CSV table of C-alpha atoms and ligand atoms in Angstrom, one decimal:
chain,number,residue,atom,x,y,z
A,1,MET,CA,1.6,-37.9,-8.4
A,2,PRO,CA,1.6,-34.8,-6.3
A,3,GLN,CA,0.5,-35.6,-2.8
A,4,HIS,CA,-1.2,-32.4,-1.9
A,5,ARG,CA,-4.5,-31.3,-3.5
A,6,ILE,CA,-4.7,-27.6,-2.9
A,7,ILE,CA,-7.2,-24.8,-3.4
A,8,ILE,CA,-5.8,-21.3,-2.8
A,9,ASP,CA,-8.5,-18.9,-1.6
A,10,THR,CA,-7.0,-15.5,-2.3
A,11,ASP,CA,-7.2,-11.7,-2.8
A,12,PRO,CA,-4.2,-11.1,-5.0
A,13,GLY,CA,-2.3,-9.1,-3.8
A,14,ILE,CA,1.5,-9.1,-4.2
A,15,ASP,CA,2.3,-11.9,-1.8
A,16,ASP,CA,-0.7,-13.8,-3.0
A,17,ALA,CA,0.7,-13.7,-6.5
A,18,LEU,CA,4.0,-15.0,-5.2
A,19,THR,CA,2.1,-17.9,-3.6
A,20,PHE,CA,0.7,-18.9,-7.0
A,21,LEU,CA,4.2,-19.0,-8.4
A,22,LEU,CA,5.4,-21.1,-5.5
A,23,ALA,CA,2.5,-23.6,-6.1
A,24,LEU,CA,3.4,-23.8,-9.8
A,25,ALA,CA,7.0,-24.3,-8.9
A,26,ALA,CA,6.2,-27.4,-6.8
A,27,PRO,CA,4.6,-29.8,-9.3
A,28,ALA,CA,6.0,-32.9,-7.6
A,29,GLU,CA,4.3,-31.9,-4.3
A,30,ILE,CA,1.3,-29.8,-5.2
A,31,ASP,CA,-1.8,-30.5,-7.3
A,32,LEU,CA,-3.2,-27.0,-7.6
A,33,ILE,CA,-6.9,-27.6,-8.1
A,34,ALA,CA,-8.1,-24.0,-8.4
A,35,LEU,CA,-7.8,-20.4,-7.2
A,36,THR,CA,-10.9,-18.9,-5.6
A,37,THR,CA,-11.0,-15.1,-5.4
A,38,VAL,CA,-12.3,-12.7,-2.8
A,39,GLY,CA,-12.3,-9.0,-2.3
A,40,GLY,CA,-9.6,-7.9,0.0
A,41,ASN,CA,-6.3,-6.3,-1.0
A,42,CYS,CA,-8.2,-5.0,-4.0
A,43,THR,CA,-11.7,-5.3,-5.4
A,44,LEU,CA,-13.0,-8.7,-6.4
A,45,GLU,CA,-12.9,-7.8,-10.1
A,46,GLN,CA,-9.3,-6.7,-9.9
A,47,ALA,CA,-8.3,-9.7,-7.7
A,48,THR,CA,-9.8,-12.1,-10.3
A,49,ARG,CA,-8.1,-10.3,-13.2
A,50,ASN,CA,-4.8,-10.5,-11.3
A,51,ALA,CA,-5.2,-14.2,-10.6
A,52,LEU,CA,-5.9,-15.0,-14.2
A,53,ASP,CA,-3.0,-12.8,-15.5
A,54,VAL,CA,-0.4,-14.2,-13.1
A,55,LEU,CA,-1.4,-17.8,-14.1
A,56,ALA,CA,-1.2,-16.8,-17.8
A,57,LEU,CA,2.3,-15.3,-17.2
A,58,ALA,CA,3.4,-18.6,-15.7
A,59,GLN,CA,1.8,-20.5,-18.6
A,60,ALA,CA,-0.7,-22.1,-16.2
A,61,SER,CA,-4.0,-20.8,-17.6
A,62,HIS,CA,-5.3,-24.4,-17.3
A,63,ILE,CA,-5.8,-23.8,-13.6
A,64,PRO,CA,-9.4,-22.7,-13.0
A,65,VAL,CA,-10.1,-19.4,-11.3
A,66,ALA,CA,-13.5,-19.2,-9.6
A,67,VAL,CA,-14.9,-15.8,-8.6
A,68,GLY,CA,-16.1,-15.5,-5.0
A,69,CYS,CA,-17.4,-12.8,-2.7
A,70,ALA,CA,-17.0,-9.1,-3.5
A,71,LEU,CA,-17.8,-7.9,0.0
A,72,PRO,CA,-17.3,-9.1,3.6
A,73,LEU,CA,-20.3,-10.6,5.4
A,74,MET,CA,-21.2,-7.6,7.5
A,75,ARG,CA,-18.7,-4.8,7.0
A,76,PRO,CA,-17.8,-2.6,4.1
A,77,LEU,CA,-14.7,-3.8,2.1
A,78,LEU,CA,-11.4,-2.3,3.1
A,79,THR,CA,-8.8,-2.6,0.4
A,80,ALA,CA,-5.0,-2.1,0.7
A,81,ALA,CA,-3.9,0.1,-2.2
A,82,GLU,CA,-1.2,1.7,0.1
A,83,THR,CA,0.4,-1.7,0.5
A,84,HIS,CA,-0.3,-3.5,-2.8
A,85,GLY,CA,-0.7,-0.5,-5.2
A,86,SER,CA,-3.8,0.5,-7.0
A,87,THR,CA,-4.0,-2.7,-9.1
A,88,GLY,CA,-3.0,-5.0,-6.3
A,89,LEU,CA,0.2,-6.1,-8.0
A,90,GLY,CA,2.6,-3.2,-7.3
A,91,ASN,CA,4.3,-1.8,-10.3
A,92,ALA,CA,3.7,-4.9,-12.4
A,93,VAL,CA,1.7,-4.5,-15.6
A,94,LEU,CA,0.8,-7.9,-17.0
A,95,PRO,CA,-0.6,-8.9,-20.4
A,96,ALA,CA,-4.3,-9.7,-20.0
A,97,SER,CA,-5.0,-13.4,-19.8
A,98,PRO,CA,-7.0,-14.7,-22.7
A,99,VAL,CA,-8.9,-17.0,-20.4
A,100,PRO,CA,-12.0,-16.0,-18.4
A,101,PRO,CA,-12.9,-17.2,-14.9
A,102,ILE,CA,-15.0,-20.3,-14.7
A,103,ALA,CA,-18.8,-20.0,-14.3
A,104,GLU,CA,-19.0,-21.8,-11.0
A,105,HIS,CA,-19.0,-19.6,-7.9
A,106,ALA,CA,-16.0,-20.0,-5.6
A,107,VAL,CA,-18.2,-21.1,-2.7
A,108,ASP,CA,-19.6,-23.9,-4.8
A,109,LEU,CA,-16.2,-24.9,-6.1
A,110,LEU,CA,-14.9,-25.2,-2.5
A,111,ILE,CA,-17.8,-27.3,-1.5
A,112,ARG,CA,-17.8,-29.5,-4.6
A,113,GLU,CA,-14.0,-30.2,-4.5
A,114,ILE,CA,-13.9,-30.8,-0.7
A,115,LEU,CA,-16.8,-33.3,-0.8
A,116,ALA,CA,-15.6,-35.0,-3.9
A,117,ALA,CA,-12.4,-36.2,-2.2
A,118,PRO,CA,-13.0,-36.5,1.6
A,119,GLY,CA,-9.8,-36.1,3.6
A,120,ALA,CA,-7.7,-35.0,0.5
A,121,VAL,CA,-8.2,-31.3,-0.1
A,122,THR,CA,-6.3,-28.6,1.7
A,123,VAL,CA,-7.6,-25.0,1.5
A,124,VAL,CA,-4.8,-22.4,1.8
A,125,ALA,CA,-6.7,-19.3,2.8
A,126,ILE,CA,-4.6,-16.2,2.2
A,127,GLY,CA,-7.3,-13.5,2.0
A,128,PRO,CA,-10.4,-12.5,4.0
A,129,LEU,CA,-12.3,-15.6,5.0
A,130,THR,CA,-15.6,-14.7,3.4
A,131,ASN,CA,-15.7,-17.6,0.8
A,132,LEU,CA,-14.8,-20.3,3.3
A,133,ALA,CA,-17.3,-19.0,5.9
A,134,LEU,CA,-20.1,-19.1,3.4
A,135,ALA,CA,-19.1,-22.6,2.2
A,136,ILE,CA,-19.2,-23.8,5.8
A,137,ARG,CA,-22.7,-22.3,6.3
A,138,LYS,CA,-24.0,-23.7,2.9
A,139,ALA,CA,-22.5,-27.2,3.3
A,140,PRO,CA,-21.5,-27.9,6.9
A,141,ARG,CA,-20.4,-31.4,5.9
A,142,ILE,CA,-17.2,-29.9,4.5
A,143,VAL,CA,-16.0,-29.4,8.0
A,144,GLN,CA,-15.4,-33.2,8.3
A,145,ALA,CA,-14.4,-33.6,4.7
A,146,VAL,CA,-11.6,-31.1,4.4
A,147,LYS,CA,-8.1,-32.3,5.0
A,148,GLN,CA,-7.0,-29.1,6.6
A,149,VAL,CA,-7.2,-25.3,6.3
A,150,ILE,CA,-3.9,-23.4,6.4
A,151,MET,CA,-4.9,-19.8,7.2
A,152,MET,CA,-2.6,-16.8,7.0
A,153,GLY,CA,-4.1,-14.3,9.5
A,154,GLY,CA,-4.3,-12.9,12.9
A,155,ALA,CA,-1.9,-11.1,15.2
A,156,LEU,CA,-1.7,-13.2,18.4
A,157,ARG,CA,1.0,-11.7,20.5
A,158,VAL,CA,2.1,-8.7,18.4
A,159,ASP,CA,0.7,-5.5,17.2
A,160,GLY,CA,-1.6,-5.7,14.1
A,161,ASN,CA,-0.6,-4.5,10.7
A,162,VAL,CA,-3.8,-2.6,9.9
A,163,THR,CA,-5.0,-1.4,13.3
A,164,PRO,CA,-3.0,-1.4,16.5
A,165,LEU,CA,-4.5,-4.8,17.3
A,166,ALA,CA,-5.7,-6.4,14.1
A,167,GLU,CA,-4.1,-8.2,11.1
A,168,PHE,CA,-5.5,-7.4,7.6
A,169,ASN,CA,-7.2,-10.7,6.6
A,170,VAL,CA,-9.1,-11.1,9.9
A,171,TYR,CA,-9.9,-7.4,10.1
A,172,VAL,CA,-11.5,-7.2,6.7
A,173,ASP,CA,-14.0,-9.9,7.5
A,174,PRO,CA,-13.9,-10.7,11.2
A,175,HIS,CA,-17.3,-12.3,11.1
A,176,ALA,CA,-16.1,-14.8,8.5
A,177,ALA,CA,-13.0,-15.4,10.5
A,178,HIS,CA,-15.2,-16.1,13.5
A,179,ILE,CA,-17.2,-18.7,11.6
A,180,VAL,CA,-14.1,-20.4,10.2
A,181,LEU,CA,-12.3,-20.5,13.6
A,182,HIS,CA,-15.4,-22.0,15.3
A,183,SER,CA,-16.3,-24.4,12.6
A,184,GLY,CA,-14.3,-27.4,13.9
A,185,MET,CA,-12.2,-27.6,10.8
A,186,PRO,CA,-8.6,-28.7,11.4
A,187,ILE,CA,-6.8,-25.3,11.1
A,188,THR,CA,-3.1,-24.4,11.0
A,189,LEU,CA,-3.0,-20.7,11.7
A,190,LEU,CA,0.1,-18.8,10.4
A,191,PRO,CA,-0.1,-15.4,12.1
A,192,TRP,CA,1.5,-12.0,11.4
A,193,ASP,CA,3.6,-12.6,14.5
A,194,ILE,CA,5.6,-15.1,12.3
A,195,THR,CA,5.2,-13.8,8.8
A,196,ARG,CA,6.3,-10.2,9.5
A,197,ALA,CA,9.8,-11.6,10.0
A,198,ILE,CA,9.8,-13.7,6.7
A,199,LEU,CA,11.4,-11.1,4.5
A,200,LEU,CA,12.2,-11.0,0.8
A,201,THR,CA,15.0,-8.5,0.3
A,202,GLN,CA,16.0,-6.4,-2.7
A,203,GLN,CA,19.2,-8.4,-2.8
A,204,ASP,CA,17.1,-11.6,-3.1
A,205,VAL,CA,15.2,-10.0,-6.0
A,206,GLU,CA,18.5,-9.0,-7.7
A,207,THR,CA,19.8,-12.5,-7.4
A,208,LEU,CA,16.6,-13.9,-9.0
A,209,LEU,CA,16.9,-11.3,-11.8
A,210,GLN,CA,20.1,-13.1,-12.9
A,211,VAL,CA,17.7,-15.6,-14.4
A,212,ALA,CA,16.2,-14.2,-17.6
A,213,GLY,CA,12.5,-14.1,-18.5
A,214,PRO,CA,9.1,-12.8,-17.4
A,215,ILE,CA,8.9,-14.4,-14.0
A,216,PRO,CA,11.9,-12.6,-12.4
A,217,ARG,CA,10.8,-9.4,-14.1
A,218,PHE,CA,7.4,-9.8,-12.6
A,219,VAL,CA,8.7,-10.6,-9.1
A,220,ALA,CA,10.9,-7.5,-9.3
A,221,ASP,CA,8.2,-5.2,-10.6
A,222,THR,CA,5.5,-6.4,-8.2
A,223,THR,CA,7.7,-6.3,-5.1
A,224,ARG,CA,9.5,-3.0,-5.6
A,225,PRO,CA,6.8,-0.8,-4.0
A,226,TYR,CA,6.0,-3.6,-1.5
A,227,ILE,CA,9.6,-3.6,-0.3
A,228,ALA,CA,9.5,0.3,-0.1
A,229,PHE,CA,6.2,0.2,1.8
A,230,HIS,CA,7.6,-2.3,4.4
A,231,ALA,CA,10.7,0.0,4.8
A,232,ALA,CA,8.7,3.2,5.2
A,233,TYR,CA,5.8,1.8,7.4
A,234,PHE,CA,7.5,-0.9,9.5
A,235,ASN,CA,11.2,-0.1,9.1
A,236,PHE,CA,11.7,-3.7,7.7
A,237,ALA,CA,14.7,-4.6,5.5
A,238,GLY,CA,12.5,-6.4,3.0
A,239,CYS,CA,8.8,-7.3,2.3
A,240,SER,CA,7.0,-9.9,4.4
A,241,VAL,CA,6.1,-12.9,2.2
A,242,ASN,CA,3.2,-13.9,4.4
A,243,ASP,CA,1.1,-15.9,2.0
A,244,PRO,CA,3.8,-18.1,0.3
A,245,ALA,CA,4.8,-19.2,3.8
A,246,ALA,CA,1.3,-20.5,4.4
A,247,LEU,CA,1.4,-22.5,1.2
A,248,ALA,CA,4.8,-24.0,2.1
A,249,LEU,CA,3.3,-25.5,5.2
A,250,ALA,CA,1.2,-27.8,3.0
A,251,PHE,CA,4.2,-29.6,1.7
A,252,MET,CA,7.0,-28.7,4.2
A,253,PRO,CA,5.1,-28.8,7.5
A,254,ASP,CA,8.4,-29.3,9.4
A,255,LEU,CA,9.2,-25.6,8.7
A,256,ALA,CA,6.8,-24.8,11.6
A,257,THR,CA,6.7,-25.3,15.3
A,258,LEU,CA,3.1,-25.6,16.3
A,259,GLU,CA,1.2,-24.9,19.5
A,260,SER,CA,-2.5,-26.0,20.1
A,261,VAL,CA,-4.4,-23.0,21.3
A,262,TYR,CA,-7.9,-21.5,21.5
A,263,VAL,CA,-8.3,-18.4,19.3
A,264,ASP,CA,-11.3,-16.2,19.1
A,265,VAL,CA,-12.0,-13.0,17.2
A,266,GLU,CA,-13.4,-9.6,18.3
A,267,TYR,CA,-16.2,-8.4,15.9
A,268,THR,CA,-18.3,-6.0,18.0
A,269,SER,CA,-16.0,-3.3,19.3
A,270,ALA,CA,-14.9,-0.6,16.9
A,271,LEU,CA,-11.8,-0.1,18.9
A,272,THR,CA,-10.6,-3.7,18.8
A,273,MET,CA,-12.4,-4.9,15.7
A,274,GLY,CA,-10.6,-8.0,14.2
A,275,LYS,CA,-8.3,-8.6,17.1
A,276,THR,CA,-7.5,-12.3,17.4
A,277,VAL,CA,-7.4,-13.3,21.1
A,278,ALA,CA,-5.2,-16.4,21.7
A,279,ASP,CA,-5.6,-18.2,25.0
A,280,PHE,CA,-2.0,-19.4,25.4
A,281,ALA,CA,-2.4,-19.2,29.2
A,282,HIS,CA,-5.4,-21.6,29.2
A,283,THR,CA,-7.5,-19.2,31.1
A,284,THR,CA,-10.8,-19.6,29.2
A,285,GLY,CA,-11.1,-23.4,29.6
A,286,HIS,CA,-12.0,-23.7,25.9
A,287,ALA,CA,-10.5,-26.5,23.9
A,288,PRO,CA,-7.9,-25.5,21.3
A,289,ASN,CA,-9.4,-24.8,17.9
A,290,VAL,CA,-6.2,-24.2,15.9
A,291,GLN,CA,-2.6,-25.3,15.6
A,292,ALA,CA,-0.9,-21.9,15.7
A,293,VAL,CA,2.6,-21.5,14.2
A,294,VAL,CA,4.8,-20.2,17.0
A,295,GLY,CA,8.2,-20.9,15.3
A,296,PHE,CA,9.3,-21.0,11.7
A,297,ASP,CA,12.5,-21.9,9.9
A,298,THR,CA,12.8,-18.7,7.8
A,299,PRO,CA,16.3,-19.4,6.3
A,300,ARG,CA,15.3,-22.8,5.0
A,301,PHE,CA,12.0,-21.4,3.6
A,302,MET,CA,13.6,-18.4,1.9
A,303,ALA,CA,16.3,-20.6,0.3
A,304,MET,CA,13.5,-23.0,-1.0
A,305,LEU,CA,11.4,-20.1,-2.2
A,306,LEU,CA,14.2,-18.5,-4.3
A,307,GLU,CA,15.3,-21.8,-5.7
A,308,ARG,CA,11.8,-22.7,-6.8
A,309,PHE,CA,11.2,-19.3,-8.3
A,310,ALA,CA,14.4,-19.6,-10.3
A,311,TRP,CA,13.3,-23.1,-11.5
A,312,LEU,CA,9.9,-21.8,-12.6
A,313,ALA,CA,11.6,-18.8,-14.3
A,314,ARG,CA,13.8,-21.2,-16.4
A,315,ARG,CA,10.9,-23.5,-17.2
A,316,VAL,CA,8.7,-20.7,-18.4
A,317,VAL,CA,11.5,-19.5,-20.7
A,318,GLU,CA,12.1,-23.0,-22.0
A,319,GLN,CA,8.4,-23.3,-22.8
A,320,GLY,CA,8.5,-20.1,-24.8
A,321,GLY,CA,7.3,-17.6,-22.3
B,1,BDR,C1,-2.1,-10.5,4.7
B,1,BDR,O1,-2.8,-9.3,4.3
B,1,BDR,C2,-2.6,-9.1,2.9
B,1,BDR,O2,-2.3,-7.8,2.7
B,1,BDR,C3,-1.5,-10.0,2.5
B,1,BDR,O3,-1.7,-10.5,1.2
B,1,BDR,C4,-1.6,-11.1,3.5
B,1,BDR,O4,-2.5,-12.1,3.1
B,1,BDR,C5,-1.0,-10.1,5.7
B,1,BDR,O5,-1.6,-9.4,6.8
B,2,CA,CA1,-3.4,-12.2,0.8
């Protein structure tokens, strides 16, 4: 039996899609309960279609997809077509899934699943935090019932990736991030400080392409413009695989070095909107509210990721994909 019951709250998004593939490539470790979608990298409608289509490609349409919030709590939606392409999945064009999303709203699914198995469900939050914030407001008991939240977001000691100070997931809905960070939930925070250096290279993609089938082709098509974007915008030698690294912490926690720290979010100043302020120096006197990832074993993670992708690619072919 897989040990880790996981809900992925997501705005797919290229690296979000790679996260679903990693979850499906870890059947011994992960019981993927559902994907819950949110507007972010692309619109909610597109994000939901992408989630369904990627699951279908990986022959995993039995995993429910619940539709969540289209817009942030207070601010207009900012999408990221320059990073993820106009569809959210780079150059990939996928067959449409025959399966629709489930009728239950993402916020209600989060609440129901967390309360149904107290202490068992991990939420891997890899998009703006709108759904999780509303779930906390609607059913505060989930704070005690959730096993943990693994959140990809924030820029603690480095420049942001969407403004000089802010990271995308927090910037898009800073009010929601504020609610989640101050909720009392056990949170592991994987910030851009760490993920920007976790790079999937074109060489990695070429190696994966030696395995036949739709999964390697999808990874190649979806990451091609993402790799080009990271080269042009950040001068990186590959694309940052932020979100899969967050999922990996659910079943390989020893990849990370953690530090307990108090983190707050700016949501009033136009100039510094979405900045995550981390009190590493203990100047505020506030108790820590997250376990921040301050170190990460990137070589071990990348080897694992590529091995799992190759395994999934073979399995999908064997199953007639
Ligand atoms: C985060 O923003 C999104 O563009 C990515 O999918 C990731 O979740 C990185 O800042
Ligand atoms: Ca994401």
